[in-house]
Amino acid sequence: MKINNINSLNVNPYKKNLNKVQSSGKAADRTDKVEISSAAKEMQVTSKVATERLDKVQALKQQIEAGTYQVDAEAVAKSVIQYFSKN
């Protein structure tokens, strides 16, 4: 069986990779750019509902810490019954 040296000159995969790395170093001077859509900007703004919810949570925390928070057992029971009747 005869094997010819076809295209065996300059076949060095490591050198090819080195050339790619060196050429990509020149492209490293570019900077990234990020654009935020208007919908995303609106989502970042604190909504009125979120502010009201935060105020309500803070008030409940203060009531619990002061020991003045009273649980309405009847409302809790109605809510549990309503939840399980749907499922």
mmCIF file of N, CA and C in Angstrom:
data_model
loop_
_atom_site.group_PDB
_atom_site.id
_atom_site.type_symbol
_atom_site.label_atom_id
_atom_site.label_comp_id
_atom_site.label_asym_id
_atom_site.label_seq_id
_atom_site.Cartn_x
_atom_site.Cartn_y
_atom_site.Cartn_z
ATOM 1 N N MET A 1 0.855 -1.173 0.000
ATOM 2 C CA MET A 1 0.000 0.000 0.000
ATOM 3 C C MET A 1 0.898 1.233 0.000
ATOM 4 N N LYS A 2 0.575 2.180 -0.875
ATOM 5 C CA LYS A 2 1.387 3.371 -1.018
ATOM 6 C C LYS A 2 0.611 4.578 -0.489
ATOM 7 N N ILE A 3 1.250 5.357 0.357
ATOM 8 C CA ILE A 3 0.638 6.566 0.906
ATOM 9 C C ILE A 3 1.436 7.749 0.407
ATOM 10 N N ASN A 4 0.748 8.658 -0.220
ATOM 11 C CA ASN A 4 1.389 9.869 -0.730
ATOM 12 C C ASN A 4 1.259 10.993 0.286
ATOM 13 N N ASN A 5 2.194 11.891 0.280
ATOM 14 C CA ASN A 5 2.142 13.076 1.139
ATOM 15 C C ASN A 5 1.320 14.162 0.451
ATOM 16 N N ILE A 6 0.024 14.064 0.574
ATOM 17 C CA ILE A 6 -0.860 15.047 -0.046
ATOM 18 C C ILE A 6 -1.217 16.094 1.008
ATOM 19 N N ASN A 7 -0.966 17.316 0.696
ATOM 20 C CA ASN A 7 -1.297 18.460 1.562
ATOM 21 C C ASN A 7 -0.730 18.302 2.973
ATOM 22 N N SER A 8 0.408 17.759 3.112
ATOM 23 C CA SER A 8 0.986 17.601 4.436
ATOM 24 C C SER A 8 1.831 18.803 4.841
ATOM 25 N N LEU A 9 2.033 19.732 3.935
ATOM 26 C CA LEU A 9 2.833 20.909 4.251
ATOM 27 C C LEU A 9 1.998 21.898 5.063
ATOM 28 N N ASN A 10 2.610 22.460 6.077
ATOM 29 C CA ASN A 10 1.984 23.497 6.905
ATOM 30 C C ASN A 10 0.686 23.032 7.567
ATOM 31 N N VAL A 11 0.631 21.814 7.959
ATOM 32 C CA VAL A 11 -0.545 21.321 8.665
ATOM 33 C C VAL A 11 -0.191 21.271 10.146
ATOM 34 N N ASN A 12 -0.536 22.323 10.834
ATOM 35 C CA ASN A 12 -0.285 22.413 12.265
ATOM 36 C C ASN A 12 -1.509 23.075 12.895
ATOM 37 N N PRO A 13 -2.413 22.290 13.460
ATOM 38 C CA PRO A 13 -3.647 22.873 14.006
ATOM 39 C C PRO A 13 -3.380 23.854 15.144
ATOM 40 N N TYR A 14 -2.314 23.676 15.883
ATOM 41 C CA TYR A 14 -2.004 24.591 16.975
ATOM 42 C C TYR A 14 -1.626 25.963 16.458
ATOM 43 N N LYS A 15 -0.918 25.990 15.336
ATOM 44 C CA LYS A 15 -0.539 27.269 14.750
ATOM 45 C C LYS A 15 -1.775 27.994 14.219
ATOM 46 N N LYS A 16 -2.710 27.242 13.642
ATOM 47 C CA LYS A 16 -3.947 27.857 13.156
ATOM 48 C C LYS A 16 -4.716 28.475 14.323
ATOM 49 N N ASN A 17 -4.788 27.760 15.437
ATOM 50 C CA ASN A 17 -5.483 28.291 16.608
ATOM 51 C C ASN A 17 -4.779 29.527 17.154
ATOM 52 N N LEU A 18 -3.467 29.522 17.140
ATOM 53 C CA LEU A 18 -2.707 30.672 17.606
ATOM 54 C C LEU A 18 -2.985 31.884 16.725
ATOM 55 N N ASN A 19 -3.066 31.676 15.431
ATOM 56 C CA ASN A 19 -3.378 32.766 14.510
ATOM 57 C C ASN A 19 -4.781 33.315 14.774
ATOM 58 N N LYS A 20 -5.728 32.443 15.074
ATOM 59 C CA LYS A 20 -7.098 32.892 15.362
ATOM 60 C C LYS A 20 -7.128 33.733 16.629
ATOM 61 N N VAL A 21 -6.393 33.310 17.647
ATOM 62 C CA VAL A 21 -6.360 34.047 18.909
ATOM 63 C C VAL A 21 -5.728 35.411 18.701
ATOM 64 N N GLN A 22 -4.666 35.467 17.944
ATOM 65 C CA GLN A 22 -4.000 36.739 17.695
ATOM 66 C C GLN A 22 -4.890 37.680 16.897
ATOM 67 N N SER A 23 -5.609 37.161 15.928
ATOM 68 C CA SER A 23 -6.471 38.027 15.130
ATOM 69 C C SER A 23 -7.687 38.479 15.926
ATOM 70 N N SER A 24 -8.166 37.646 16.864
ATOM 71 C CA SER A 24 -9.305 38.062 17.679
ATOM 72 C C SER A 24 -8.895 39.104 18.708
ATOM 73 N N GLY A 25 -7.616 39.192 19.031
ATOM 74 C CA GLY A 25 -7.125 40.203 19.960
ATOM 75 C C GLY A 25 -7.337 41.597 19.406
ATOM 76 N N LYS A 26 -7.281 41.729 18.122
ATOM 77 C CA LYS A 26 -7.525 43.027 17.497
ATOM 78 C C LYS A 26 -8.986 43.424 17.626
ATOM 79 N N ALA A 27 -9.880 42.449 17.620
ATOM 80 C CA ALA A 27 -11.310 42.728 17.725
ATOM 81 C C ALA A 27 -11.715 43.035 19.164
ATOM 82 N N ALA A 28 -10.824 42.806 20.112
ATOM 83 C CA ALA A 28 -11.147 43.037 21.522
ATOM 84 C C ALA A 28 -11.286 44.517 21.841
ATOM 85 N N ASP A 29 -10.885 45.379 20.947
ATOM 86 C CA ASP A 29 -10.992 46.814 21.179
ATOM 87 C C ASP A 29 -12.437 47.300 21.079
ATOM 88 N N ARG A 30 -13.292 46.486 20.499
ATOM 89 C CA ARG A 30 -14.699 46.875 20.377
ATOM 90 C C ARG A 30 -15.367 46.854 21.747
ATOM 91 N N THR A 31 -16.409 47.649 21.897
ATOM 92 C CA THR A 31 -17.145 47.696 23.157
ATOM 93 C C THR A 31 -18.539 47.122 22.961
ATOM 94 N N ASP A 32 -19.103 46.623 24.043
ATOM 95 C CA ASP A 32 -20.457 46.097 23.999
ATOM 96 C C ASP A 32 -21.451 47.237 24.159
ATOM 97 N N LYS A 33 -22.644 47.011 23.621
ATOM 98 C CA LYS A 33 -23.680 48.021 23.699
ATOM 99 C C LYS A 33 -24.975 47.339 24.123
ATOM 100 N N VAL A 34 -25.659 47.907 25.101
ATOM 101 C CA VAL A 34 -26.908 47.355 25.602
ATOM 102 C C VAL A 34 -27.993 48.399 25.429
ATOM 103 N N GLU A 35 -29.125 47.958 24.886
ATOM 104 C CA GLU A 35 -30.269 48.848 24.736
ATOM 105 C C GLU A 35 -31.437 48.262 25.514
ATOM 106 N N ILE A 36 -32.090 49.098 26.307
ATOM 107 C CA ILE A 36 -33.232 48.665 27.108
ATOM 108 C C ILE A 36 -34.491 49.220 26.460
ATOM 109 N N SER A 37 -35.453 48.335 26.215
ATOM 110 C CA SER A 37 -36.686 48.749 25.559
ATOM 111 C C SER A 37 -37.522 49.606 26.500
ATOM 112 N N SER A 38 -38.479 50.311 25.920
ATOM 113 C CA SER A 38 -39.338 51.168 26.737
ATOM 114 C C SER A 38 -40.198 50.338 27.681
ATOM 115 N N ALA A 39 -40.594 49.131 27.254
ATOM 116 C CA ALA A 39 -41.379 48.253 28.127
ATOM 117 C C ALA A 39 -40.553 47.835 29.346
ATOM 118 N N ALA A 40 -39.285 47.554 29.141
ATOM 119 C CA ALA A 40 -38.417 47.182 30.258
ATOM 120 C C ALA A 40 -38.208 48.363 31.193
ATOM 121 N N LYS A 41 -38.109 49.559 30.632
ATOM 122 C CA LYS A 41 -37.950 50.756 31.472
ATOM 123 C C LYS A 41 -39.183 50.973 32.336
ATOM 124 N N GLU A 42 -40.361 50.712 31.770
ATOM 125 C CA GLU A 42 -41.599 50.860 32.540
ATOM 126 C C GLU A 42 -41.657 49.847 33.676
ATOM 127 N N MET A 43 -41.126 48.655 33.429
ATOM 128 C CA MET A 43 -41.136 47.615 34.449
ATOM 129 C C MET A 43 -40.202 47.967 35.610
ATOM 130 N N GLN A 44 -39.171 48.749 35.342
ATOM 131 C CA GLN A 44 -38.225 49.126 36.379
ATOM 132 C C GLN A 44 -38.789 50.194 37.309
ATOM 133 N N VAL A 45 -39.709 50.979 36.819
ATOM 134 C CA VAL A 45 -40.292 52.047 37.616
ATOM 135 C C VAL A 45 -41.234 51.421 38.643
ATOM 136 N N THR A 46 -41.131 51.869 39.881
ATOM 137 C CA THR A 46 -41.995 51.356 40.927
ATOM 138 C C THR A 46 -43.417 51.827 40.681
ATOM 139 N N SER A 47 -44.336 50.883 40.611
ATOM 140 C CA SER A 47 -45.727 51.237 40.333
ATOM 141 C C SER A 47 -46.431 51.681 41.610
ATOM 142 N N LYS A 48 -47.585 52.271 41.427
ATOM 143 C CA LYS A 48 -48.386 52.751 42.549
ATOM 144 C C LYS A 48 -48.848 51.572 43.398
ATOM 145 N N VAL A 49 -49.191 50.463 42.754
ATOM 146 C CA VAL A 49 -49.651 49.272 43.470
ATOM 147 C C VAL A 49 -48.533 48.720 44.351
ATOM 148 N N ALA A 50 -47.320 48.684 43.824
ATOM 149 C CA ALA A 50 -46.195 48.171 44.596
ATOM 150 C C ALA A 50 -45.917 49.053 45.805
ATOM 151 N N THR A 51 -46.046 50.345 45.635
ATOM 152 C CA THR A 51 -45.817 51.275 46.737
ATOM 153 C C THR A 51 -46.878 51.086 47.818
ATOM 154 N N GLU A 52 -48.142 50.966 47.400
ATOM 155 C CA GLU A 52 -49.225 50.765 48.366
ATOM 156 C C GLU A 52 -49.056 49.433 49.092
ATOM 157 N N ARG A 53 -48.647 48.403 48.369
ATOM 158 C CA ARG A 53 -48.443 47.089 48.979
ATOM 159 C C ARG A 53 -47.316 47.149 50.014
ATOM 160 N N LEU A 54 -46.250 47.841 49.684
ATOM 161 C CA LEU A 54 -45.137 47.988 50.613
ATOM 162 C C LEU A 54 -45.577 48.713 51.881
ATOM 163 N N ASP A 55 -46.390 49.754 51.722
ATOM 164 C CA ASP A 55 -46.903 50.488 52.883
ATOM 165 C C ASP A 55 -47.768 49.575 53.758
ATOM 166 N N LYS A 56 -48.613 48.760 53.130
ATOM 167 C CA LYS A 56 -49.491 47.861 53.872
ATOM 168 C C LYS A 56 -48.674 46.809 54.630
ATOM 169 N N VAL A 57 -47.641 46.267 53.991
ATOM 170 C CA VAL A 57 -46.783 45.272 54.637
ATOM 171 C C VAL A 57 -46.069 45.895 55.832
ATOM 172 N N GLN A 58 -45.572 47.115 55.673
ATOM 173 C CA GLN A 58 -44.895 47.789 56.779
ATOM 174 C C GLN A 58 -45.846 48.005 57.955
ATOM 175 N N ALA A 59 -47.097 48.394 57.656
ATOM 176 C CA ALA A 59 -48.082 48.607 58.721
ATOM 177 C C ALA A 59 -48.384 47.299 59.446
ATOM 178 N N LEU A 60 -48.510 46.207 58.687
ATOM 179 C CA LEU A 60 -48.762 44.911 59.316
ATOM 180 C C LEU A 60 -47.584 44.476 60.180
ATOM 181 N N LYS A 61 -46.371 44.721 59.726
ATOM 182 C CA LYS A 61 -45.183 44.382 60.515
ATOM 183 C C LYS A 61 -45.191 45.136 61.843
ATOM 184 N N GLN A 62 -45.551 46.413 61.778
ATOM 185 C CA GLN A 62 -45.578 47.217 63.000
ATOM 186 C C GLN A 62 -46.634 46.706 63.964
ATOM 187 N N GLN A 63 -47.803 46.321 63.435
ATOM 188 C CA GLN A 63 -48.875 45.789 64.286
ATOM 189 C C GLN A 63 -48.445 44.474 64.944
ATOM 190 N N ILE A 64 -47.782 43.616 64.181
ATOM 191 C CA ILE A 64 -47.334 42.335 64.719
ATOM 192 C C ILE A 64 -46.286 42.550 65.807
ATOM 193 N N GLU A 65 -45.335 43.451 65.566
ATOM 194 C CA GLU A 65 -44.295 43.722 66.551
ATOM 195 C C GLU A 65 -44.878 44.337 67.824
ATOM 196 N N ALA A 66 -45.900 45.171 67.657
ATOM 197 C CA ALA A 66 -46.523 45.819 68.820
ATOM 198 C C ALA A 66 -47.486 44.871 69.530
ATOM 199 N N GLY A 67 -47.862 43.777 68.868
ATOM 200 C CA GLY A 67 -48.797 42.828 69.475
ATOM 201 C C GLY A 67 -50.241 43.243 69.339
ATOM 202 N N THR A 68 -50.537 44.163 68.448
ATOM 203 C CA THR A 68 -51.907 44.645 68.274
ATOM 204 C C THR A 68 -52.606 44.041 67.070
ATOM 205 N N TYR A 69 -51.931 43.182 66.331
ATOM 206 C CA TYR A 69 -52.530 42.575 65.130
ATOM 207 C C TYR A 69 -53.498 41.481 65.557
ATOM 208 N N GLN A 70 -54.728 41.547 65.075
ATOM 209 C CA GLN A 70 -55.756 40.567 65.399
ATOM 210 C C GLN A 70 -56.163 39.835 64.125
ATOM 211 N N VAL A 71 -56.124 38.518 64.187
ATOM 212 C CA VAL A 71 -56.507 37.699 63.037
ATOM 213 C C VAL A 71 -58.020 37.522 63.060
ATOM 214 N N ASP A 72 -58.649 37.745 61.912
ATOM 215 C CA ASP A 72 -60.091 37.533 61.778
ATOM 216 C C ASP A 72 -60.303 36.068 61.385
ATOM 217 N N ALA A 73 -60.587 35.232 62.374
ATOM 218 C CA ALA A 73 -60.706 33.791 62.158
ATOM 219 C C ALA A 73 -61.833 33.459 61.179
ATOM 220 N N GLU A 74 -62.911 34.200 61.228
ATOM 221 C CA GLU A 74 -64.043 33.933 60.342
ATOM 222 C C GLU A 74 -63.658 34.198 58.885
ATOM 223 N N ALA A 75 -62.941 35.281 58.629
ATOM 224 C CA ALA A 75 -62.508 35.602 57.264
ATOM 225 C C ALA A 75 -61.521 34.546 56.752
ATOM 226 N N VAL A 76 -60.630 34.069 57.631
ATOM 227 C CA VAL A 76 -59.675 33.032 57.239
ATOM 228 C C VAL A 76 -60.416 31.749 56.895
ATOM 229 N N ALA A 77 -61.380 31.370 57.698
ATOM 230 C CA ALA A 77 -62.147 30.148 57.456
ATOM 231 C C ALA A 77 -62.916 30.243 56.137
ATOM 232 N N LYS A 78 -63.544 31.384 55.880
ATOM 233 C CA LYS A 78 -64.268 31.564 54.617
ATOM 234 C C LYS A 78 -63.325 31.451 53.424
ATOM 235 N N SER A 79 -62.157 32.036 53.563
ATOM 236 C CA SER A 79 -61.178 31.993 52.479
ATOM 237 C C SER A 79 -60.707 30.564 52.220
ATOM 238 N N VAL A 80 -60.485 29.790 53.272
ATOM 239 C CA VAL A 80 -60.039 28.399 53.117
ATOM 240 C C VAL A 80 -61.135 27.573 52.456
ATOM 241 N N ILE A 81 -62.367 27.747 52.900
ATOM 242 C CA ILE A 81 -63.487 27.016 52.299
ATOM 243 C C ILE A 81 -63.662 27.384 50.840
ATOM 244 N N GLN A 82 -63.561 28.662 50.534
ATOM 245 C CA GLN A 82 -63.692 29.111 49.152
ATOM 246 C C GLN A 82 -62.577 28.545 48.279
ATOM 247 N N TYR A 83 -61.367 28.496 48.802
ATOM 248 C CA TYR A 83 -60.228 27.972 48.036
ATOM 249 C C TYR A 83 -60.424 26.495 47.726
ATOM 250 N N PHE A 84 -60.815 25.709 48.706
ATOM 251 C CA PHE A 84 -60.951 24.278 48.488
ATOM 252 C C PHE A 84 -62.202 23.909 47.719
ATOM 253 N N SER A 85 -63.213 24.773 47.713
ATOM 254 C CA SER A 85 -64.404 24.487 46.907
ATOM 255 C C SER A 85 -64.142 24.726 45.425
ATOM 256 N N LYS A 86 -63.179 25.577 45.086
ATOM 257 C CA LYS A 86 -62.809 25.793 43.689
ATOM 258 C C LYS A 86 -62.002 24.627 43.148
ATOM 259 N N ASN A 87 -61.202 24.016 43.989
ATOM 260 C CA ASN A 87 -60.330 22.919 43.547
ATOM 261 C C ASN A 87 -61.028 21.644 43.734
#
